[in-house]
Short mmCIF file of C-alpha atoms in Angstrom, two decimals:
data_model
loop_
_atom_site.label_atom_id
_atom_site.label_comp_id
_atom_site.label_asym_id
_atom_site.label_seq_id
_atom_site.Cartn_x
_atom_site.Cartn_y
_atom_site.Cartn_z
CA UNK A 14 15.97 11.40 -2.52
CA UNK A 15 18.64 11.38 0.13
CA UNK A 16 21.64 9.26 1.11
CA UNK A 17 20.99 7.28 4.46
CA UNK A 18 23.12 5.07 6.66
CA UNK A 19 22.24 1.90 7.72
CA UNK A 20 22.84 3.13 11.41
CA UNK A 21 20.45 5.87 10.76
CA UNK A 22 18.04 3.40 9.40
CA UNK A 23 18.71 1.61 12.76
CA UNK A 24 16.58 4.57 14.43
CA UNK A 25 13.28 3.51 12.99
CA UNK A 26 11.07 0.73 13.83
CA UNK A 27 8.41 1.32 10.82
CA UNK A 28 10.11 3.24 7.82
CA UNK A 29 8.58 6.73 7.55
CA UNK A 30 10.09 6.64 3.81
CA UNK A 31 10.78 4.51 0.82
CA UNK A 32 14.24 2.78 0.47
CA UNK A 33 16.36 2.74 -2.67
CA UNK A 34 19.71 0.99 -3.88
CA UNK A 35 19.58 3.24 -6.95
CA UNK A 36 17.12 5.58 -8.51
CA UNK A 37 14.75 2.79 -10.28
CA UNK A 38 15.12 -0.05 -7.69
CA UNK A 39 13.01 0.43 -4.75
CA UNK A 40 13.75 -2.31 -1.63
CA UNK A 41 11.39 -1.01 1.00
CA UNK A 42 8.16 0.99 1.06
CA UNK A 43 7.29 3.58 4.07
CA UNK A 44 5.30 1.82 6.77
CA UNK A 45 7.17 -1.62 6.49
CA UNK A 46 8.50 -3.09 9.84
CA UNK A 47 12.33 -2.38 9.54
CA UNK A 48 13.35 -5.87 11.08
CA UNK A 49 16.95 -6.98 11.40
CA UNK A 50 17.15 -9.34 8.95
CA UNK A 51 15.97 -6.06 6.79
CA UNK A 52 18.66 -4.22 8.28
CA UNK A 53 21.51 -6.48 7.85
CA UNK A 54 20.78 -7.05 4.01
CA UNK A 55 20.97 -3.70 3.29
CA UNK A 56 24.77 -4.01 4.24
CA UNK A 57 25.66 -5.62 0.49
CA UNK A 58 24.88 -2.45 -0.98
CA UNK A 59 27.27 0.66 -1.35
CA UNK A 60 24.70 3.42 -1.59
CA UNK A 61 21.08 3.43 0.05
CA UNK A 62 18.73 6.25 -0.69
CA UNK A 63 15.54 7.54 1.07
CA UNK A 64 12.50 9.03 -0.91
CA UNK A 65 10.20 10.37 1.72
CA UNK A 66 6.64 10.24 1.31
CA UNK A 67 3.17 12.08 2.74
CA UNK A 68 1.58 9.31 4.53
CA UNK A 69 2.38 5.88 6.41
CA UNK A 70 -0.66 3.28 4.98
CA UNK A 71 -1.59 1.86 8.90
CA UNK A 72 -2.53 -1.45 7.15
CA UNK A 73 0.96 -2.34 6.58
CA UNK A 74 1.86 -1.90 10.78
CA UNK A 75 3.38 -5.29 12.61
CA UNK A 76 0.10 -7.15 13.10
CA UNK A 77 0.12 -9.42 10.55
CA UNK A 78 3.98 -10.13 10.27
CA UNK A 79 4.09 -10.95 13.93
CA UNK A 80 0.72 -13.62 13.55
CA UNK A 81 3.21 -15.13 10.52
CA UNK A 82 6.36 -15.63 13.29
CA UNK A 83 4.22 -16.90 16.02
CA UNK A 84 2.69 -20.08 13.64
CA UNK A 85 6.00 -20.68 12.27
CA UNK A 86 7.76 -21.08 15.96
CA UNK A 87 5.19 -23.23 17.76
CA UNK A 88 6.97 -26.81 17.38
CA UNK A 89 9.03 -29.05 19.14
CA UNK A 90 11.36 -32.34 18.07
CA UNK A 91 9.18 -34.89 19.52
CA UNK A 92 5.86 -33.86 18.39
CA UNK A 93 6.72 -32.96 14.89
CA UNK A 94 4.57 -34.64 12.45
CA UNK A 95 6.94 -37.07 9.93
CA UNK A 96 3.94 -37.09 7.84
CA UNK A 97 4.16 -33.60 6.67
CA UNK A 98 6.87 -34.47 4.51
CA UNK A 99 8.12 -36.32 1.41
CA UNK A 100 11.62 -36.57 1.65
CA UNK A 101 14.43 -38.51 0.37
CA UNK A 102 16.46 -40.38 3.00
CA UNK A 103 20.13 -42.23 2.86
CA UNK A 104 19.02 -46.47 3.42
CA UNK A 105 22.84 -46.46 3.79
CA UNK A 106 22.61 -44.31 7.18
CA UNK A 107 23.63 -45.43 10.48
CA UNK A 108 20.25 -43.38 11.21
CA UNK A 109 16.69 -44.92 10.86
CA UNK A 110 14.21 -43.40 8.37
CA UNK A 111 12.08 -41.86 11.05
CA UNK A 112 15.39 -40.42 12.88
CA UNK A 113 16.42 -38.33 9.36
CA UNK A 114 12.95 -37.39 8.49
CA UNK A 115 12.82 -36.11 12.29
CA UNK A 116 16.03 -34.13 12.14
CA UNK A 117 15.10 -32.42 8.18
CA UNK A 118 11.71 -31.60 9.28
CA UNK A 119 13.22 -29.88 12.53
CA UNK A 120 15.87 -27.77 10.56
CA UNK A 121 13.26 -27.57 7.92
CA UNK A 122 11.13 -24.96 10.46
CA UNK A 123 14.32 -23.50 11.91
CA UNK A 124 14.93 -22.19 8.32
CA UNK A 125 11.00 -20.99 8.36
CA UNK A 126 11.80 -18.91 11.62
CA UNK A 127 15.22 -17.59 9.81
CA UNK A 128 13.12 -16.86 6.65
CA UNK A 129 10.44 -14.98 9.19
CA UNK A 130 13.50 -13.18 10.79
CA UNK A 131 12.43 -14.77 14.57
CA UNK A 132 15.93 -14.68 15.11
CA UNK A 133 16.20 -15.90 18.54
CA UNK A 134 13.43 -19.02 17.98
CA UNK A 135 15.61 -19.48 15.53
CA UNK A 136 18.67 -19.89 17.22
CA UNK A 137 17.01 -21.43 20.69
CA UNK A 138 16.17 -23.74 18.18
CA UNK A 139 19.27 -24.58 16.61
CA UNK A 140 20.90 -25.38 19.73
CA UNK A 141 18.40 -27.96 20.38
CA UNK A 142 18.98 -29.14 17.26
CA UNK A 143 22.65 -30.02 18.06
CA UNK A 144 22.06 -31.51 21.08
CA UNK A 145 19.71 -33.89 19.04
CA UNK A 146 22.64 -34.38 16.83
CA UNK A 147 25.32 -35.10 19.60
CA UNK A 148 23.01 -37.94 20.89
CA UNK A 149 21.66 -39.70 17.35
CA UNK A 150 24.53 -39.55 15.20
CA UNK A 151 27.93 -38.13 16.50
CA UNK A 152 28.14 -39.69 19.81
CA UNK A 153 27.31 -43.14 17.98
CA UNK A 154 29.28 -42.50 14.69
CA UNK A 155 32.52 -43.01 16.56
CA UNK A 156 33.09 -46.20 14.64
CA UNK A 157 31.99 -45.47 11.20
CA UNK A 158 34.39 -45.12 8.80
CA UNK A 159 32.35 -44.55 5.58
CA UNK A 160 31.60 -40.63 5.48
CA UNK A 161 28.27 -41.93 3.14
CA UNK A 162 26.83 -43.28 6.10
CA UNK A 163 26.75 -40.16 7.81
CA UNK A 164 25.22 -37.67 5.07
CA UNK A 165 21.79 -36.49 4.68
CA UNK A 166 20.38 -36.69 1.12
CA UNK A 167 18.39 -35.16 -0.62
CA UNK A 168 17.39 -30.86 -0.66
CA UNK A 169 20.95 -29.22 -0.48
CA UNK A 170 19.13 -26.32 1.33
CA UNK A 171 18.25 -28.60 3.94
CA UNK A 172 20.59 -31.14 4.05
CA UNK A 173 24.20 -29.07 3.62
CA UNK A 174 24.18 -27.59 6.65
CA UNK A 175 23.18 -30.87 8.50
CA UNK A 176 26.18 -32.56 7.02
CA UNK A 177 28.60 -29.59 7.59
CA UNK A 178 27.19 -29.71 10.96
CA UNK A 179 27.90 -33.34 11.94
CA UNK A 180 31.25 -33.50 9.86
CA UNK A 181 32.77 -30.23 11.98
CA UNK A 182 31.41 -31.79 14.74
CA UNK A 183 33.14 -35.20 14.12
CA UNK A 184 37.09 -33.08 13.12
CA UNK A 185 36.46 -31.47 16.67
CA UNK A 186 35.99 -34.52 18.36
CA UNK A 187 38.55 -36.19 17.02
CA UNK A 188 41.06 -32.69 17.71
CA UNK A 189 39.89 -33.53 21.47
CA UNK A 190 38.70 -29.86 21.51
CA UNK A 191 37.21 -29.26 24.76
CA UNK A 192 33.03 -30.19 25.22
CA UNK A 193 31.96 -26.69 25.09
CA UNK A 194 34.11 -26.17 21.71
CA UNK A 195 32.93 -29.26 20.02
CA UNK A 196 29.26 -27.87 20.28
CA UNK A 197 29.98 -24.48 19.39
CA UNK A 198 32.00 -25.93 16.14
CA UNK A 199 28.96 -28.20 15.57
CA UNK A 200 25.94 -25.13 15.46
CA UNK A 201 28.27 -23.05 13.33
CA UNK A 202 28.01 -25.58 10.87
CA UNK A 203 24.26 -25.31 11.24
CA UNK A 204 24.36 -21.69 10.18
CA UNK A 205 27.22 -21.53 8.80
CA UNK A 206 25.51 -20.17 5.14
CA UNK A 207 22.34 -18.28 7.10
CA UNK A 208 23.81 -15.07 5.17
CA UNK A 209 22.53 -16.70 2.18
CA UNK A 210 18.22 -16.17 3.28
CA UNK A 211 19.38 -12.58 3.08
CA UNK A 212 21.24 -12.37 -0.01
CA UNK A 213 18.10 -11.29 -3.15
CA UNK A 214 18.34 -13.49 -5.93
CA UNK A 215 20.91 -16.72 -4.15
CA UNK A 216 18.72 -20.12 -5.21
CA UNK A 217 21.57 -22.60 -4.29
CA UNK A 218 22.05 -23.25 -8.24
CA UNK A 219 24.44 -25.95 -9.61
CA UNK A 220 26.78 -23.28 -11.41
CA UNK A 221 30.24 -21.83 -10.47
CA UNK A 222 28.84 -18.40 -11.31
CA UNK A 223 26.62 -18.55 -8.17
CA UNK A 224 29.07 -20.04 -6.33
CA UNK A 225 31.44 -17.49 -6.56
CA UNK A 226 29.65 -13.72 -7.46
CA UNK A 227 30.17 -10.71 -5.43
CA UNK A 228 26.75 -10.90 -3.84
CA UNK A 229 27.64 -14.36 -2.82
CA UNK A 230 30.19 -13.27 -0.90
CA UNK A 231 28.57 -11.53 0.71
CA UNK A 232 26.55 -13.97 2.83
CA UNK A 233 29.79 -14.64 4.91
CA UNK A 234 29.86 -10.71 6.48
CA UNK A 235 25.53 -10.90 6.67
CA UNK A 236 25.68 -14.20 9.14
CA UNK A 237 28.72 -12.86 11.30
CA UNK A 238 26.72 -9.43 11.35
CA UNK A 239 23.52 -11.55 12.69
CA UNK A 240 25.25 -13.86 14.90
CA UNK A 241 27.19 -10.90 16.51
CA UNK A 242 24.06 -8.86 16.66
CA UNK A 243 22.08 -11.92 18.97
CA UNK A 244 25.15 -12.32 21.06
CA UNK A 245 26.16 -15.82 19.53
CA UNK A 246 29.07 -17.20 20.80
CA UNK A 247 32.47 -15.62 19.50
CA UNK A 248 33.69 -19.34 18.12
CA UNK A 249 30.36 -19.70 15.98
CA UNK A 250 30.68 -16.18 14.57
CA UNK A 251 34.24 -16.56 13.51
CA UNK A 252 33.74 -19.78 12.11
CA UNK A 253 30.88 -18.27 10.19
CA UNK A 254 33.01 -15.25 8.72
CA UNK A 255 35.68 -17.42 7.83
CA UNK A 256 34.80 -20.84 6.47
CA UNK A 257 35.82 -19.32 3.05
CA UNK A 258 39.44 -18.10 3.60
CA UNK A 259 42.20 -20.31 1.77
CA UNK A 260 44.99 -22.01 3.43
CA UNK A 261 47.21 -20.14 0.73
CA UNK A 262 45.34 -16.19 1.36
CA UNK A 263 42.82 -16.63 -1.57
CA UNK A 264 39.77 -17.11 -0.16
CA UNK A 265 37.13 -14.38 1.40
CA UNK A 266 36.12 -12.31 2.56
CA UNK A 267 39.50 -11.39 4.10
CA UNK A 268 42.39 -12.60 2.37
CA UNK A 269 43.58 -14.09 5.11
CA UNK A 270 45.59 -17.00 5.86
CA UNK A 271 47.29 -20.39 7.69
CA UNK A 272 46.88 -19.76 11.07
CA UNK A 273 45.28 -15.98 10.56
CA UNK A 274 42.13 -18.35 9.88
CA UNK A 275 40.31 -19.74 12.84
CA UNK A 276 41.02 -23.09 13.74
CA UNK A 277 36.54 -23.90 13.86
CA UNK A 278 36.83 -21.83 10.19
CA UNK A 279 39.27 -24.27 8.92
CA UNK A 280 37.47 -27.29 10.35
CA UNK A 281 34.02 -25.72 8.85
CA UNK A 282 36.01 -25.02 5.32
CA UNK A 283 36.92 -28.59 4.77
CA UNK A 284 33.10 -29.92 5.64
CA UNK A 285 31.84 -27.13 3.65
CA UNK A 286 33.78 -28.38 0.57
CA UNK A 287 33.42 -31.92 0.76
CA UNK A 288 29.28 -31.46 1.04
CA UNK A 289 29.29 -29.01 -2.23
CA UNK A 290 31.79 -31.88 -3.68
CA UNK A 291 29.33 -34.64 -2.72
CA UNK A 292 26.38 -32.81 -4.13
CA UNK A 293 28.15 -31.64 -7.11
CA UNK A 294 28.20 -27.85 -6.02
CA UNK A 295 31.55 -27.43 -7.53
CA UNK A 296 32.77 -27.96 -11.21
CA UNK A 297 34.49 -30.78 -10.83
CA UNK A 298 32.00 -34.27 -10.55
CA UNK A 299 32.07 -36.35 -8.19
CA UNK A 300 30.26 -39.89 -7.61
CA UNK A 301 31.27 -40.86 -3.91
CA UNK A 302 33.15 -40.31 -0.98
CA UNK A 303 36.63 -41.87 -2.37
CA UNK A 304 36.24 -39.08 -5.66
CA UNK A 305 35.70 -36.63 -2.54
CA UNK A 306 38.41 -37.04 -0.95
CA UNK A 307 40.89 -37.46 -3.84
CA UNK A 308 39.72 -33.77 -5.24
CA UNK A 309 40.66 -32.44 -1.47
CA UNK A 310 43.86 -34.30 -1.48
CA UNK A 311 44.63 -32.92 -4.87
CA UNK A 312 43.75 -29.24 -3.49
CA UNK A 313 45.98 -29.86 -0.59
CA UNK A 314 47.33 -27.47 1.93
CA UNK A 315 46.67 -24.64 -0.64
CA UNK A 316 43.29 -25.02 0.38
CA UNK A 317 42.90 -26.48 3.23
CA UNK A 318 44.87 -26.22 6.66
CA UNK A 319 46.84 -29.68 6.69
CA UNK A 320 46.17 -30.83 10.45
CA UNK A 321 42.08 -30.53 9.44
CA UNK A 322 42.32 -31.83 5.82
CA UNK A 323 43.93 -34.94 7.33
CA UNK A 324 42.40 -35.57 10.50
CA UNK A 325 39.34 -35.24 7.87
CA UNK A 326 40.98 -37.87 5.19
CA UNK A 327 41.98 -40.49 8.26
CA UNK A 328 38.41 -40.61 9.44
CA UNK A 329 37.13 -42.31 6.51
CA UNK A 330 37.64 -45.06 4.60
CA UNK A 331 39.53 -44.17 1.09
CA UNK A 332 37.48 -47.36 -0.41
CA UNK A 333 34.09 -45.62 0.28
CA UNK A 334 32.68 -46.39 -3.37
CA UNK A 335 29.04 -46.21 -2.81
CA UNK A 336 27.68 -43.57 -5.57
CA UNK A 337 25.63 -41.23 -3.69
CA UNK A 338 22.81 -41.30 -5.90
CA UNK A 339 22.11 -44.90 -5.48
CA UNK A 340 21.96 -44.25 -1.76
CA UNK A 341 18.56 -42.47 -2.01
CA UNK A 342 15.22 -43.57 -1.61
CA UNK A 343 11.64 -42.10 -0.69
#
């Protein structure tokens, strides 16, 4: 067993040797397809080791992990079948039912294509997707002033990055950041946690524990790595890296802070937080958009740059009561 680099790794197409993080915990076997979504989660760990090995098994070529991408990709917005799911919606939403079954369903299969690392379906995709959400909800949502109107409810997985999505998009907006900006801000909140689909043993659990381990932190440097790696636009990658850095220098996975930290990071950190506050992601319980926004206040400018956290704050009204599990039904 030998030490390898990730960028030797990078040589092979099908792995002529087992992989190893240590010298009981095997991650690949010789003849699987080293894809990039392999490649880039191998970046967590320290050490890697290869075993070599006799013999590459043919049956385990690309055949039958390329037939897996090509059903998950075939779909588009307007044929999707409602149908296929049962999913909770928000009656409070300035969106009808079919409109946010629609949009989950569409994210729901840009996840599949993440999952089947078809990266750039993946990402065709998700620029579709926020031109879908520039006409439904943010173009028309210039009005609202309860933030409760504009969430999706229902599977975090699903429905966090929607809502950091169409919140960043809504700060940028209202900054009068250029067109081009405003979108860019918006899909960064789409994929804003696609580190995590990378990131062995992450489930998305309500417990401060997940929130905040090492391998958690991780996901931050894995979507920045992917992003950069398909040629993403330099504003979504940043954003990506950095939508956990603190105002004050303690967040990750830099250290950095004020105006060190992106302005589309510091626009994604305050949606980020918010959507974990509204779906009770954090230690501290909230009930509704008011409890939301007092918790952020309270955090202040430690936390949060102050021209975002208020431009944030001033969109929404303060009185926004309605308890955001009596806003879902089937």
């Amino acid at each position: 067993m030998k030490v390898i680099t990730t960028k030797e790794l990078n040589n092979y197409k099908i792995l002529p040797f087992d992989v190893y993080v240590n010298e009981n915990e095997k991650l690949f076997s010789a003849g699987e397809v080293l894809t990039p979504g392999k490649l880039i989660s191998l970046r967590q760990y320290d050490t890697i080791y290869a075993q070599e090995i006799q013999e590459i098994t043919p049956e385990k070529e690309q055949p039958q992990e390329t037939g897996k991408v090509k059903l998950a990709y075939d779909f588009d917005y307007d044929s999707l079948n409602i149908m296929e799911v049962n999913t909770p919606i928000n009656k409070g939403s300035i969106l009808d039912t079919e409109t946010q079954i629609r949009i989950k369903l569409y994210f729901m299969k840009i996840l599949e294509l993440l999952k089947a690392e078809a990266f750039e379906k993946a990402f065709n995709h998700a620029q579709a997707l926020v031109n879908i959400l520039e006409q439904t909800i943010l173009a028309p949502s210039e009005e609202v002033k309860k933030g409760s109107q504009l969430r999706f409810l229902g599977e975090y997985e699903v429905c966090h990055s929607i809502n950091v999505s169409i919140f960043s998009g809504l700060i940028a907006r209202r900054l009068e950041l250029d067109s081009l900006e405003c979108r860019n801000i918006t899909l960064a909140g789409l994929l804003h946690d696609i580190g995590k689909l990378y990131i062995e043993g992450i489930k998305n659990e309500n417990s401060l524990e997940t929130l905040v381990s090492d391998a958690m932190k991780q996901h931050v440097i894995l979507g920045y790595n992917l992003l950069k790696q398909y040629n993403m636009p330099e504003t979504v990658c940043m954003a990506v890296l950095e939508h956990h850095e603190n105002n004050d220098g303690s967040g990750y996975p830099r250290g950095i802070s004020n105006d060190w930290i992106v302005k589309p990071a510091q626009i994604l950190s305050v949606c980020n937080y918010f959507d974990n506050l509204a779906f009770n992601k954090t230690p501290i319980h909230i009930f509704n958009t008011r409890d939301a926004l007092k918790r952020m206040l309270e955090l202040g400018t430690a936390k949060f740059a102050a021209e975002i956290l208020y431009t944030f704050v001033h969109m929404f009204s303060y009185n926004d009561t309605e308890n955001f599990e009596n806003m879902t039904t089937f």
